Amino acid sequence: MKFSNSARIQTALESMGIHTYEDILFHIPRTYEDLSLTQSVLKVDRQRIVLQGKVATQPKMFRHGRFTSTTFKFLAHDHQLYSVIAFNRPFFAKSIQLNTMYRLVANYDSNRSSVNVLNLYKDDGSLPVLKPVYRLPEEIPQYVFIRLVKKAMSLLPTLSFQRSLPESFYATHHVMPIEEALPILHYPSSLEDVEKASRLFKFEEAYAYFSYMKQRKLSQQALRKQTIDTISYGKVVEKIERLPYRLTTDQLQALDDIVNDMNDEHVMHRLLQGDVGSGKTVVAVMALYANSLRGQQGVLMAPTDTLAKQHLQTLQQLLKDDGLRIGLLVGSLSASERRFIKSQLEEGTLDLCVGTHAVFSEDVTFFDLGLVVIDEQHRFGIAQREKLRLKGPHADFLMMSATPIPRSLAMSIYANMDLSTLTQFPFEQRNVQTYVVQEDNALIDYTIQLALEQQKRIYILAPAIEQSTTGKQTVEELMDRYTKKYPHLVASLHGKLKAEDMSHILQQFASGQFPILISTTVIEVGIDVKEASVMIIHDANTFGLATLHQLRGRIGRDGSEATCLLVTQTVALLDNERLDVLVKTNDGFVIAEHDLEIRGPGELLGEKQAGVPSFNVLNLVKDRLILESVRRFIDS
Ligand code: ADP
Ligand code: MG
């Protein structure tokens, strides 16, 4: 169906999977903006208000470095004249018209007795009380989609809808018919109505997800090992006793689960989840060791070259007396190094391989692949897992995740896998204090200076590499700012660098040659620099909680005192509540649950994966009961 004359919009719609008017209507709003007028402005800080009225003075625009502010007066329906500030909307100065009716959504700022603009709409009398907000890519403005919805809605009687749930289910679970639910969802008159109408979509999303997961589980269960070379528990225990430290009870339990699975005729699909620093790597190493006892090859997958090299060192160290031949297969190898590793894997003269995406390449084959371990599994896609499956049709799979979630929820989200969880930490206590501060807070420099005096290492994080339109803090800018303050002490790192340059810089950081490292989130995964004691994250509100927690997991790894500063821009009042979760708790389970509630499972499951049904309406935390009842329905 052709929806738009703009090729950009048309393509964007198609890539969202929207091909018919039915698809348009099925793309229901992500949320609703309440536009009902505020009856009394209480003049308390951050009160959200909605005003109707006219702009009474010509807007004036001011620049402050990378920000702009625009000010004007607004004469509202309550006959009050408000001073208005709009941050970072330079276009207001030109686009705003005097003598036109507007609806202004804003936050009251009691310090300045002014209001901060959140949204400003022309108000020609047709604005709804609840304005739908659709989840759309950049290319498609909201108003364009709203027009399409209007068109589709006029065709409603002629449309026919594919339903996914069995008929009997709708009747027994109090779900509204689709023809009734759709108009409510696109043009609601109350949030209660939305709640009732959206149940249908929630059930369908859950149903699609679990049906898909069940299919995957069934095809996994169909995989049987041709021969079982039983791994001797005695030999595994012997090795455990030779480790440089004692394993925690959770680590032992996880390893027991894993060896049991490996000795079973079914192929293992197990997820090992545990907070940053809970010690997943040694469990992986022990699994790889156990696999080598049955004479098979193992591969340990890491998302970055740096992490792969670090894992290689860990393997070499922990397995140094076991006579295993261990290799590395990453993108930065020379052609001849790569050829050599490949031939060893093919001939079976290599027992273990640590690798990155380079392993997926079709020309990489194994002599006898028995175990695949995937670290930071959310960084890999299902298609990539399938590629590894082709290299080892009967290989056991162990996935690892550093974003642990409560068991019942994990059993739903990872319905196709078995689950082992590390809840204990090998160290008694990690001692990281977290604070939310603004850009100009003196605590930032104080913390850096203290850490420098103590010969510690300092991470400084930015969400972007170089200047972009998003206005986010960049590595470039921070490099400038901090080099002026701390000459000869600062290095910078980001994903656009070559792998060998990255590991060189990390070495200089670890050794203390450059004790301050300015970086993007490339350091998020697994980097282990024991002396790092400070993490300063600029524009912290642009990251998910789970990511911030991961980043924070990079410091205080030797058990000594560490400080994490979450820095927000002076003007961003909005996200502090969310960040407070990190100040209050270090518990990865609690944090992941908050993230799931606010942002959905994207960060757990990796970015959208082809073929995997996604959750748009269903909230995994709030709608647990729906999730559970559908899971039971499908399992029965
Ligand atoms: P993660 O689960 O985040 O991958 P790691 O496997 O990197 O955590 O472990 C964090 C640190 O804890 C490593 O330096 C590792 O050597 C150490 N470690 C792991 N298990 C134990 C243990 N049982 N006792 C002492 N130290 C341990
Ligand atoms: Mg790890």
Coordinates of C-alpha atoms in Angstrom, one line a residue, residues 19 34 237 262 372 461 536 560 611:
H19 CA 2.0 -2.4 4.8
D34 CA -2.9 14.5 28.9
V237 CA 36.1 -31.2 41.4
M262 CA 26.5 -31.5 29.3
V372 CA 29.8 -22.6 22.9
L461 CA 32.0 8.7 30.1
I536 CA 32.0 10.0 36.0
S560 CA 38.3 -0.6 48.0
G611 CA 11.4 -12.9 13.8

